[in-house]
Short mmCIF file of C-alpha atoms in Angstrom, two decimals:
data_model
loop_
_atom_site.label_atom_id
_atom_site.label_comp_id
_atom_site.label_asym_id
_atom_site.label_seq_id
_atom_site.Cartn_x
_atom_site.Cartn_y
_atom_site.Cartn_z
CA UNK A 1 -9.41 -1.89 -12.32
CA UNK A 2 -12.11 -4.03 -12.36
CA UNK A 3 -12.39 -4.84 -9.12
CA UNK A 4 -12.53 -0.43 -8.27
CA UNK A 5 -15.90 -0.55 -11.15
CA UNK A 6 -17.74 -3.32 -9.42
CA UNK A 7 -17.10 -1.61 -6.02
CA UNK A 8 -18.10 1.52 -7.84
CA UNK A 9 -21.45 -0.47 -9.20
CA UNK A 10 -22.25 -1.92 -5.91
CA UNK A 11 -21.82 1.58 -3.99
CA UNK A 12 -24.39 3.17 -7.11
CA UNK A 13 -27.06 0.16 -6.51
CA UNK A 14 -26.86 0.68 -2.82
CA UNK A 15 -27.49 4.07 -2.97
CA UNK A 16 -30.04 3.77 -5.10
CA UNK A 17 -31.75 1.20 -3.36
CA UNK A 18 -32.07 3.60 0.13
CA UNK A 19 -33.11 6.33 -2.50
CA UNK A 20 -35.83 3.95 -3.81
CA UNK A 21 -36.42 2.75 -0.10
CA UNK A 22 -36.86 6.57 1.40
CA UNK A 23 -38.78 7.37 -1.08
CA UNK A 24 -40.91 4.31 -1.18
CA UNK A 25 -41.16 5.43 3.08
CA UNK A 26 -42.09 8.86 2.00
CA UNK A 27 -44.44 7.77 -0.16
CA UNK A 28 -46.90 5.94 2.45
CA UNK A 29 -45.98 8.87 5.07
CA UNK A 30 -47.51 11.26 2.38
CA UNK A 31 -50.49 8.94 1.56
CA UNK A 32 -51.34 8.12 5.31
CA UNK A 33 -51.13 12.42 5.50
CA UNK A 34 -53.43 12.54 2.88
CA UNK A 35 -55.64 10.36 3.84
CA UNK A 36 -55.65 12.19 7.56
CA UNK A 37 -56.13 15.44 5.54
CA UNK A 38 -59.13 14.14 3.37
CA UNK A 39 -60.60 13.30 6.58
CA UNK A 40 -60.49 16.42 8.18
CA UNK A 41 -61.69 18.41 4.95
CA UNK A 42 -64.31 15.88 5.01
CA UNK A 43 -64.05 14.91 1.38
CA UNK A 44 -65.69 11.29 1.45
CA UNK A 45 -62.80 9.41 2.21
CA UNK A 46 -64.69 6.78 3.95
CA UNK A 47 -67.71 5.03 2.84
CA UNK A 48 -69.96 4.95 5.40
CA UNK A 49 -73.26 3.98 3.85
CA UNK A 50 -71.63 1.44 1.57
CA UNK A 51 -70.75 -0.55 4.27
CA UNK A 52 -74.32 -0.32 5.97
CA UNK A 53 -74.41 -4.52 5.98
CA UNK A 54 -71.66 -4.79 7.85
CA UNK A 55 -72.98 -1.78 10.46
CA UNK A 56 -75.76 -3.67 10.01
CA UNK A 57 -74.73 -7.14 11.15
CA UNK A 58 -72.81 -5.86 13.71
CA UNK A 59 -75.22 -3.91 15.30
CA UNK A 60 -77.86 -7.41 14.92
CA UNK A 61 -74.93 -9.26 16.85
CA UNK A 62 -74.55 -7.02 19.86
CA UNK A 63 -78.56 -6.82 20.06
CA UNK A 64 -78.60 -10.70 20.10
CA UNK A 65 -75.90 -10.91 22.53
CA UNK A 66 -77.46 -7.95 25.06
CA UNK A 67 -81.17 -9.15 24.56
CA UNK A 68 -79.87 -13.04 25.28
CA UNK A 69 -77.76 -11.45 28.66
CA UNK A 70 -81.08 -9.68 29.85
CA UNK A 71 -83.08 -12.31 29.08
CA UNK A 72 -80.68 -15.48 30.78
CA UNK A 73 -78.59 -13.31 33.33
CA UNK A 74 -81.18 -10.44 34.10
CA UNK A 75 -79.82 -7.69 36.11
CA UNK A 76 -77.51 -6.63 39.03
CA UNK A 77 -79.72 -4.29 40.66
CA UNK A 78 -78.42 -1.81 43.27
CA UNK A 79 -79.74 -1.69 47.01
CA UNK A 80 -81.85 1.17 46.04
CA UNK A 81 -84.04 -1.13 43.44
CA UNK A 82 -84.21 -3.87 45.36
CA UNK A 83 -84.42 -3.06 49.07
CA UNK A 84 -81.60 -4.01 51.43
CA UNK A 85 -79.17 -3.60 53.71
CA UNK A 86 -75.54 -2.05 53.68
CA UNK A 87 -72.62 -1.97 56.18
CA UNK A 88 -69.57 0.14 55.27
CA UNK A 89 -66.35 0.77 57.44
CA UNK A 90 -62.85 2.04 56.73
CA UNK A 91 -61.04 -0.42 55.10
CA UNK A 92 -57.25 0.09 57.47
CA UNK A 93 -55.72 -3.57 57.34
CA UNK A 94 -59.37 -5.60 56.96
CA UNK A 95 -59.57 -8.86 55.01
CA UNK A 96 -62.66 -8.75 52.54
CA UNK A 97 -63.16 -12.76 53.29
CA UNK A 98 -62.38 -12.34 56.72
CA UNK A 99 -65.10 -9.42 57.48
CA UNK A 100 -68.19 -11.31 55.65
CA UNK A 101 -67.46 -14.86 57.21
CA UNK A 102 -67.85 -12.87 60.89
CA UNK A 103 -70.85 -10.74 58.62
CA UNK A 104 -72.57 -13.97 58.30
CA UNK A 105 -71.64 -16.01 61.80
CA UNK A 106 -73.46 -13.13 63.84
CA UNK A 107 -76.30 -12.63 61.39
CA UNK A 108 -77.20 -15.99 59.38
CA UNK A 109 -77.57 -14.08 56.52
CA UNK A 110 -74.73 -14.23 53.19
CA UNK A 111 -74.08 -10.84 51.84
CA UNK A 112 -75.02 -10.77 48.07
CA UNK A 113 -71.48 -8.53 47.75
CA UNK A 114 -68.28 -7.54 49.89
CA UNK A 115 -66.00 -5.63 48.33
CA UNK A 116 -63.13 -2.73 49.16
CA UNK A 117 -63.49 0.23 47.32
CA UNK A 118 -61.35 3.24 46.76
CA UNK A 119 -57.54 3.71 47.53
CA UNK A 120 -55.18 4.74 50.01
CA UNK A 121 -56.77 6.33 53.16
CA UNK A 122 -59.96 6.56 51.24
CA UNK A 123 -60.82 2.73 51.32
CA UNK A 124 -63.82 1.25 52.57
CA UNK A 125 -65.11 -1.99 52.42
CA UNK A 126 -68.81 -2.36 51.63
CA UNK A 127 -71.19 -5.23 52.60
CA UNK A 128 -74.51 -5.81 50.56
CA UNK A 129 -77.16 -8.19 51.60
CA UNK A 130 -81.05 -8.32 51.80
CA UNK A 131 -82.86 -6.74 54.45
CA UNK A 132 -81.72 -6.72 57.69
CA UNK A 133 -83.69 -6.66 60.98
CA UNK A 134 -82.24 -3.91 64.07
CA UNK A 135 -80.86 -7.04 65.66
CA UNK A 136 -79.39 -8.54 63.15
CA UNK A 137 -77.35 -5.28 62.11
CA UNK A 138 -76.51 -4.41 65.92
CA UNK A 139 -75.32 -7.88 65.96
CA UNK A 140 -73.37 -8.01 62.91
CA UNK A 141 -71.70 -4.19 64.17
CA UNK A 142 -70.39 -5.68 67.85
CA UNK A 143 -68.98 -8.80 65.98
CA UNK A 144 -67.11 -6.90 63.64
CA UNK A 145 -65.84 -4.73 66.13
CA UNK A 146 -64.48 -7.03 68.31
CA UNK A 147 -63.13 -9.45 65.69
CA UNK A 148 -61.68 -6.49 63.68
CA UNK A 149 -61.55 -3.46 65.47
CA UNK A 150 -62.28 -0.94 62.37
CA UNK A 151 -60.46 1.99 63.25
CA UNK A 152 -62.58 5.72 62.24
CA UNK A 153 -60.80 8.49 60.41
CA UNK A 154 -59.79 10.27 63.69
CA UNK A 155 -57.74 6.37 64.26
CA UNK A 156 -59.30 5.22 66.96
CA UNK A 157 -61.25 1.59 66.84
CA UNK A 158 -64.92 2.26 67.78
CA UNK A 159 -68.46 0.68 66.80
CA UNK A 160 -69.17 3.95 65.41
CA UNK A 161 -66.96 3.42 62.54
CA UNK A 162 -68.96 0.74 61.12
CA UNK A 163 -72.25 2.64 59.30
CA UNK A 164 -75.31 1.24 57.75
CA UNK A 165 -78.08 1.73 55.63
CA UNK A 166 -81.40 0.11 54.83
CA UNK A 167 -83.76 0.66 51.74
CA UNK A 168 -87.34 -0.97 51.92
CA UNK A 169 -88.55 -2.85 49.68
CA UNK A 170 -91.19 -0.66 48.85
CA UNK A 171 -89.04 2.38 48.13
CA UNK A 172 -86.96 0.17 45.58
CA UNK A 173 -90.24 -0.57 43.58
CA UNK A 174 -91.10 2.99 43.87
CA UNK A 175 -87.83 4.04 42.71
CA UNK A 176 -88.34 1.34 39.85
CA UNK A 177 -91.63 3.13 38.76
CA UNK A 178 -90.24 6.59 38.30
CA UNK A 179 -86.89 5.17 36.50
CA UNK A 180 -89.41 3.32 33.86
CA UNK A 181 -91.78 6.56 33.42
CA UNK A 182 -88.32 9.12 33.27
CA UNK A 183 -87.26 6.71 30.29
CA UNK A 184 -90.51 6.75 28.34
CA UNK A 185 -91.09 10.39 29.28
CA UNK A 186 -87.33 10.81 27.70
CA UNK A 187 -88.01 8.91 24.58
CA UNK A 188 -91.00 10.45 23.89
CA UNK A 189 -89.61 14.20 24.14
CA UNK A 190 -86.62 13.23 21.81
CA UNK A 191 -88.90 11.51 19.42
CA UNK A 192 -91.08 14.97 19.33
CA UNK A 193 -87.77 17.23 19.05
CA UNK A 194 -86.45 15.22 15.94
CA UNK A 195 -89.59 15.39 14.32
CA UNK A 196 -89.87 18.90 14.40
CA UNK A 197 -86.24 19.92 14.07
CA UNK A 198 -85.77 17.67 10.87
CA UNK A 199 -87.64 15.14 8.84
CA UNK A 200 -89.96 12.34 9.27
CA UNK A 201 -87.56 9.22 8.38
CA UNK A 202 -84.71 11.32 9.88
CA UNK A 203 -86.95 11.35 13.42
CA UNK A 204 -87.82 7.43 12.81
CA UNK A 205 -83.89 6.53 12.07
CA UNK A 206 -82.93 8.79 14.92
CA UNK A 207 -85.23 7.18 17.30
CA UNK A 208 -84.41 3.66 16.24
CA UNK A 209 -80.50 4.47 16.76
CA UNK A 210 -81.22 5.41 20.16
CA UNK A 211 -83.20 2.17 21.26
CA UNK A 212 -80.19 0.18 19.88
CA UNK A 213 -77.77 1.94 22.20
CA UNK A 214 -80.22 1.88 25.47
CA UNK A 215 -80.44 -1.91 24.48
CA UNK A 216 -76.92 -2.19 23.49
CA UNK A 217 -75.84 -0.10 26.93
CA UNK A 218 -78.24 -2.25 29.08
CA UNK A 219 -76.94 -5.60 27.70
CA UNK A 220 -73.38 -4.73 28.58
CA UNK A 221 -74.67 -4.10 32.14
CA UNK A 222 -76.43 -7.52 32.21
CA UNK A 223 -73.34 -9.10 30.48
CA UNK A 224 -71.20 -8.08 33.02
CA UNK A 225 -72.99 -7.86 35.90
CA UNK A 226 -72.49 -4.12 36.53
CA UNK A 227 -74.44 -2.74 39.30
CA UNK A 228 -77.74 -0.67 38.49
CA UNK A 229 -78.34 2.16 40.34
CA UNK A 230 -80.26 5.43 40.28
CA UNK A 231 -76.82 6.94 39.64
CA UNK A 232 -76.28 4.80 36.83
CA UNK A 233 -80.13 5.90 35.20
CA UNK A 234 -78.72 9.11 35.46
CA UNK A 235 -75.99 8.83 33.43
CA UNK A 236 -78.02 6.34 31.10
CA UNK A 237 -80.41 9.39 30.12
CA UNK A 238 -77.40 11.68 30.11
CA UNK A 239 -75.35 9.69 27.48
CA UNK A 240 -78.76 8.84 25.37
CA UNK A 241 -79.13 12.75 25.03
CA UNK A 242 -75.07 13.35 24.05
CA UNK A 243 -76.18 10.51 21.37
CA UNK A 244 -79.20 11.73 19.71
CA UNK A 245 -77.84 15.18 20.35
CA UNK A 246 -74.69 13.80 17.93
CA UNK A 247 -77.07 12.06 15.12
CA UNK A 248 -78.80 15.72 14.94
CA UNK A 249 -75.82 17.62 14.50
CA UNK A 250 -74.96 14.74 11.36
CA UNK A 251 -78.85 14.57 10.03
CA UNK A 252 -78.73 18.44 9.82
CA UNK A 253 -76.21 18.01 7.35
CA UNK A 254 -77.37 15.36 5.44
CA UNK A 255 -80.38 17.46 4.83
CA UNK A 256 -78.13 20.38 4.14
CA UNK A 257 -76.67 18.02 1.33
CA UNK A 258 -80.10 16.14 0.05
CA UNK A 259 -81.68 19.41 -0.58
CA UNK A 260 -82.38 19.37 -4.33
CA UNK A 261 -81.03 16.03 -4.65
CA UNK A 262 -83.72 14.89 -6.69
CA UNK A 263 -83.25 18.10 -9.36
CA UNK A 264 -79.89 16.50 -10.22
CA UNK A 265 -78.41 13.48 -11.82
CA UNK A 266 -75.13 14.07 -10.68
CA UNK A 267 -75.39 12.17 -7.32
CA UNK A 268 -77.49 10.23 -5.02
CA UNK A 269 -79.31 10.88 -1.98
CA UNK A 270 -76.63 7.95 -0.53
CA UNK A 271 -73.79 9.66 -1.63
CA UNK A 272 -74.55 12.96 -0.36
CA UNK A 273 -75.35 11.21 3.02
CA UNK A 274 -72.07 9.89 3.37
CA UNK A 275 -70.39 12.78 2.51
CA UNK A 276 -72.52 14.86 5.12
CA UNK A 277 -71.00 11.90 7.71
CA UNK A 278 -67.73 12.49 6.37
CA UNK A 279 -67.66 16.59 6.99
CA UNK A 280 -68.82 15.60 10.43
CA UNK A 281 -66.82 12.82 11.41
CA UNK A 282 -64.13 14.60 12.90
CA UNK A 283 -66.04 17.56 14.84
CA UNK A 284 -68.12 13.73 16.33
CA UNK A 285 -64.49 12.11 17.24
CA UNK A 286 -63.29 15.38 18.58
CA UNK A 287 -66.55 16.17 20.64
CA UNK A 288 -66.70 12.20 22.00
CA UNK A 289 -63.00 12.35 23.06
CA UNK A 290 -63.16 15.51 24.85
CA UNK A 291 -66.30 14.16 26.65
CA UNK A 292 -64.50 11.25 27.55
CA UNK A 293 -60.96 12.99 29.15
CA UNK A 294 -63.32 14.53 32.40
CA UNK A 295 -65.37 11.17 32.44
CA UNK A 296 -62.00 9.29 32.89
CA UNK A 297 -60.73 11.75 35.26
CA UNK A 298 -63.85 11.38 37.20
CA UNK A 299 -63.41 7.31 37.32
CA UNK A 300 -59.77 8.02 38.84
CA UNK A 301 -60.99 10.18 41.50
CA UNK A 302 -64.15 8.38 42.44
CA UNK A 303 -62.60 4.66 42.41
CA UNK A 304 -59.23 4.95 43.03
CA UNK A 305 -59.21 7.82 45.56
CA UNK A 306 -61.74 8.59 47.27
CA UNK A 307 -63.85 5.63 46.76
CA UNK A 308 -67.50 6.84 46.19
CA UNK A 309 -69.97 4.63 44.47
CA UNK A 310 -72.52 7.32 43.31
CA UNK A 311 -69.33 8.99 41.36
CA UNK A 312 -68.20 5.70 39.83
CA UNK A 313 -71.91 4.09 38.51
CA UNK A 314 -71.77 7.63 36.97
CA UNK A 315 -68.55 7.81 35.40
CA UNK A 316 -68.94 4.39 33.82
CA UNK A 317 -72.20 4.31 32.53
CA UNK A 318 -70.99 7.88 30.87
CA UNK A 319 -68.43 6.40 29.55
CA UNK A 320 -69.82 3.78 27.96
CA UNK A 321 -72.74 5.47 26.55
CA UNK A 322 -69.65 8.00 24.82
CA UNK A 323 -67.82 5.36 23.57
CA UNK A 324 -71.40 3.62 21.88
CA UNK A 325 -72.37 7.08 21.12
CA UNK A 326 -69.85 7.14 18.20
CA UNK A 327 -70.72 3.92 16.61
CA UNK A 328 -74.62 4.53 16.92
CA UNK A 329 -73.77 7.81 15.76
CA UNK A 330 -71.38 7.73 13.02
CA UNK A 331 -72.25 4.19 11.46
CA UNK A 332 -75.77 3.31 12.53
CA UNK A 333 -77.87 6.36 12.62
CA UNK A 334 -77.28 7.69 8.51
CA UNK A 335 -77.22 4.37 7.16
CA UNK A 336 -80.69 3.84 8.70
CA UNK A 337 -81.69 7.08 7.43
CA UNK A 338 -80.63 6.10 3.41
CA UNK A 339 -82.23 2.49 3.55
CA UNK A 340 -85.58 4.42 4.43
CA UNK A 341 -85.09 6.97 2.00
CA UNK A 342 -84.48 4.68 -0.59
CA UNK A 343 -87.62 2.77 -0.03
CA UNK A 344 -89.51 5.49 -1.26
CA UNK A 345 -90.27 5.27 -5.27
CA UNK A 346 -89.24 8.60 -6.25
CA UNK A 347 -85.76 7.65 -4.62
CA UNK A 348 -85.54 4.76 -6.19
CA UNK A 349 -86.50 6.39 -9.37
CA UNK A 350 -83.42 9.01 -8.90
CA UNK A 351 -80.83 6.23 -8.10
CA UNK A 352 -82.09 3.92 -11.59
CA UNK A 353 -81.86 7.68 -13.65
CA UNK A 354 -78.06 8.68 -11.91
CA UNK A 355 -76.86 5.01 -13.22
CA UNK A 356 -78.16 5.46 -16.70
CA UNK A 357 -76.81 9.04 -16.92
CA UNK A 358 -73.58 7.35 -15.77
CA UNK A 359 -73.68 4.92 -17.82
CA UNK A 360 -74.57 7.19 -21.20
CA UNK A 361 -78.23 5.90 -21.50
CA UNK A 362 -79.30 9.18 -22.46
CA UNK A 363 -77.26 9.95 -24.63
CA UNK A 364 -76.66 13.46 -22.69
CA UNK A 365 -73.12 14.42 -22.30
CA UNK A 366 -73.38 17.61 -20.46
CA UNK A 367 -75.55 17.27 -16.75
CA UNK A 368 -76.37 21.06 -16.87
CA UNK A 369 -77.76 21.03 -19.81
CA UNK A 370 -80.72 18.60 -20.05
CA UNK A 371 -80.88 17.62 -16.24
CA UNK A 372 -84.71 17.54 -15.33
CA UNK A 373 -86.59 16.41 -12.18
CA UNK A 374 -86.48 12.73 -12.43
CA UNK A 375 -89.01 12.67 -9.62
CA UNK A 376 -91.76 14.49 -10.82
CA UNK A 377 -90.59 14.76 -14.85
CA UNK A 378 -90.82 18.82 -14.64
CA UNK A 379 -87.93 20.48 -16.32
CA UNK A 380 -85.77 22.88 -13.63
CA UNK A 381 -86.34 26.77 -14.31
CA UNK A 382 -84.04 28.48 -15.65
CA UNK A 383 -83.33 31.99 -14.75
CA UNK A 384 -82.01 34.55 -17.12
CA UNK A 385 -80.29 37.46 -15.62
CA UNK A 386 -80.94 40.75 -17.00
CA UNK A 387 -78.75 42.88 -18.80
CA UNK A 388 -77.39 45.83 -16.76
CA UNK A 389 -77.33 49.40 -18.05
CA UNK A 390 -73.39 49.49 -18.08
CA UNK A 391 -73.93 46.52 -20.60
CA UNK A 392 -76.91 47.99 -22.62
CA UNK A 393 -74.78 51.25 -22.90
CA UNK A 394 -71.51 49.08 -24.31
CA UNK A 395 -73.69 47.28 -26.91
CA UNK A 396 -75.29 50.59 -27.80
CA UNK A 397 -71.90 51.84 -28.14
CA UNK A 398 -70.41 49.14 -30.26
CA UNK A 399 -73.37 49.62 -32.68
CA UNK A 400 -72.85 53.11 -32.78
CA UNK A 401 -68.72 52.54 -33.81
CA UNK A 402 -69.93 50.05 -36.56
CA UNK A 403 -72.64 52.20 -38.27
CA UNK A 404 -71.34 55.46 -38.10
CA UNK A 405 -68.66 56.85 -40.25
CA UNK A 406 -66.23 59.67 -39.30
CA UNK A 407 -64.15 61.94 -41.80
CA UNK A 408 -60.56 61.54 -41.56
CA UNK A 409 -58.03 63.82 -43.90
CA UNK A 410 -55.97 61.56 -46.60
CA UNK A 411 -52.77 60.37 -45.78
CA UNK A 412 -50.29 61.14 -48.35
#
């Protein structure tokens, strides 16, 4: 008997331990929903300008780190910069090493890069190097061709499979010229656009986000030792404008929010901020990753297919800019935008009278009813609506019942 009752106890404390276990499960799974929800109704479930030291030392870090790369490892500049020469041919069966030792036995010269791009029938194998004289090329194509015997797309080996191209060295500074004046001409026509479609510390924080990613952007290049070309300055001043055109769509809400901020004691210019980020997040996520899906589809086709560099510095540079685009965004841009807000005295003025109201300073315990402009110390206007005939006539009426008396016969 009293072995059936403990078997009977420890089937009841099982069972409730899997209750307390689902329900513990169901629990989080409803929190993490929440919290998923919250974020999509935008309801200031993350605190964005709270953390703005830690945006803030993170952003300092990268800067460091890509100013330091530009400075120590400078930059990978394309042929079209620098002036040179390039060889290309069908890849077939060619060994890279095999290819550039020949390269530099019939021309004295070491390539600065050989490499095989693309995939499948599309390869090709590239050789970079400085300028090259007629000779030297002619003699670098017969070598090749009868140490190799690159084969053109019709299958056949021929010299005429093995192209080239030379950039002067002239062009390449030219080409330098215009990519400097296309960025300042850029920057200056965003900084004008910002300053007219919002406000003056919204322009200056706007403006200031964007330097930090072309900085940011540019030091990964140098980091890495990506390849600059004018493909790649394309793509630069393309992702620059999906950036500041991301930080307008969020500063139009934060001024949306602010407007009459100062009227109120109920909340900051900071927290309405962050929850303008907040009812934006998602649309900036959403926009970013759609961006991204054609970018990446683009980097499949143009290295792993077909091969072409032009399609690839453009792909990647797009891609990066996207990905910095949401940090610069979403955690750089508004937080910027506060800490100059709140340098002004009126701001800081507003902040000092929401904390006393908070903490019962004043002694008021109902916001509507005493708030006053703790800017300028004028008391808000109050508006009285007027009373409507329908009313009049029902007050009229209600007089009328009071005051008037009416003969009724006696009950008996």
């Amino acid at each position: 008997m009293t072995t059936s009752v403990n078997a009977h106890d420890n089937g009841a404390t099982t069972s409730d331990s899997a209750a307390t276990a689902a329900k513990t499960t169901q629990t989080k799974q409803t929190t993490a929903t929440k919290g998923v929800e919250r974020l999509y109704e935008g309801s200031g479930a993350i605190d964005f300008v709270g953390r703005s030291k830690l945006w803030y030392l993170i952003t300092v870090a990268l800067l460091v780190i890509s100013i330091a790369a530009m400075l120590i490892r400078g930059f990978n500049l394309g042929i079209d910069f620098e002036g040179g020469t390039k060889m290309t041919m069908p890849a077939g069966d060619l060994v890279a090493e095999e290819v550039e030792e020949t390269f530099v036995d019939a021309t004295g010269v070491t390539p600065e890069l050989t490499q095989i791009v693309g995939a499948g029938d599309a390869r090709s194998l590239e050789i970079n190097s400085e300028h090259l004289t007629q000779e030297q090329i002619d003699a670098a194509r017969l070598a090749i061709y009868e140490q190799h015997q690159p084969k053109d797309a019709a299958g056949e080996a021929t010299p005429d499979a093995i192209g080239d191209s030379t950039v002067s060295e002239s062009w390449g500074s030219t080409i330098t010229q215009r990519m400097i004046l296309s960025m300042v001409i850029f920057l200056i026509a965003a900084a004008a656009y910002v300053a007219i479609r919002l406000q003056r510390n919204m322009a200056i924080a706007a403006m200031l986000a964007l330097l930090i990613d072309g900085i940011i952007i540019m030091g990964i290049y140098s980091l890495f030792g990506l390849e600059v070309t004018p493909a790649m300055i394309i793509g630069l001043l393309t992702v620059l404008t999906f950036s500041i055109y991301d930080t307008v769509i969020v500063f139009d809400k934060v001024k949306e929010n602010t407007a009459g901020v100062l009227d109120s004691r109920r909340s900051t210019y900071a927290e309405e901020a962050n929850l303008a980020v907040n009812q934006t997040v998602m649309r900036s996520i959403s926009t970013s990753v759609i961006s991204a899906l054609p970018i990446i589809a683009l980097m499949v086709v143009a290295v792993w297919m077909l091969g072409v560099g032009t399609l690839q510095d453009l792909a990647l540079i797009q891609l990066i800019g996207v990905v910095e685009g949401i940090f610069s965004s979403l955690f750089l841009a508004t937080p910027l935008l506060v800490s100059l807000t709140n340098m002004q005295s009126k701001y800081k003025q507003h902040n000092q009278a929401v904390a006393d109201y908070r903490a019962g300073k004043n002694g008021a315990e109902d916001g509507d009813a005493d708030d006053a402009d703790v800017a300028g110390g004028k008391s808000k206007r109050t508006v009285t609506s007027p009373v409507t005939s329908a009313s009049y006539n029902e007050v009229e009426t209600d007089a009328a019942r009071t005051t008037t008396t009416t003969w009724r016969p006696s009950q008996r």
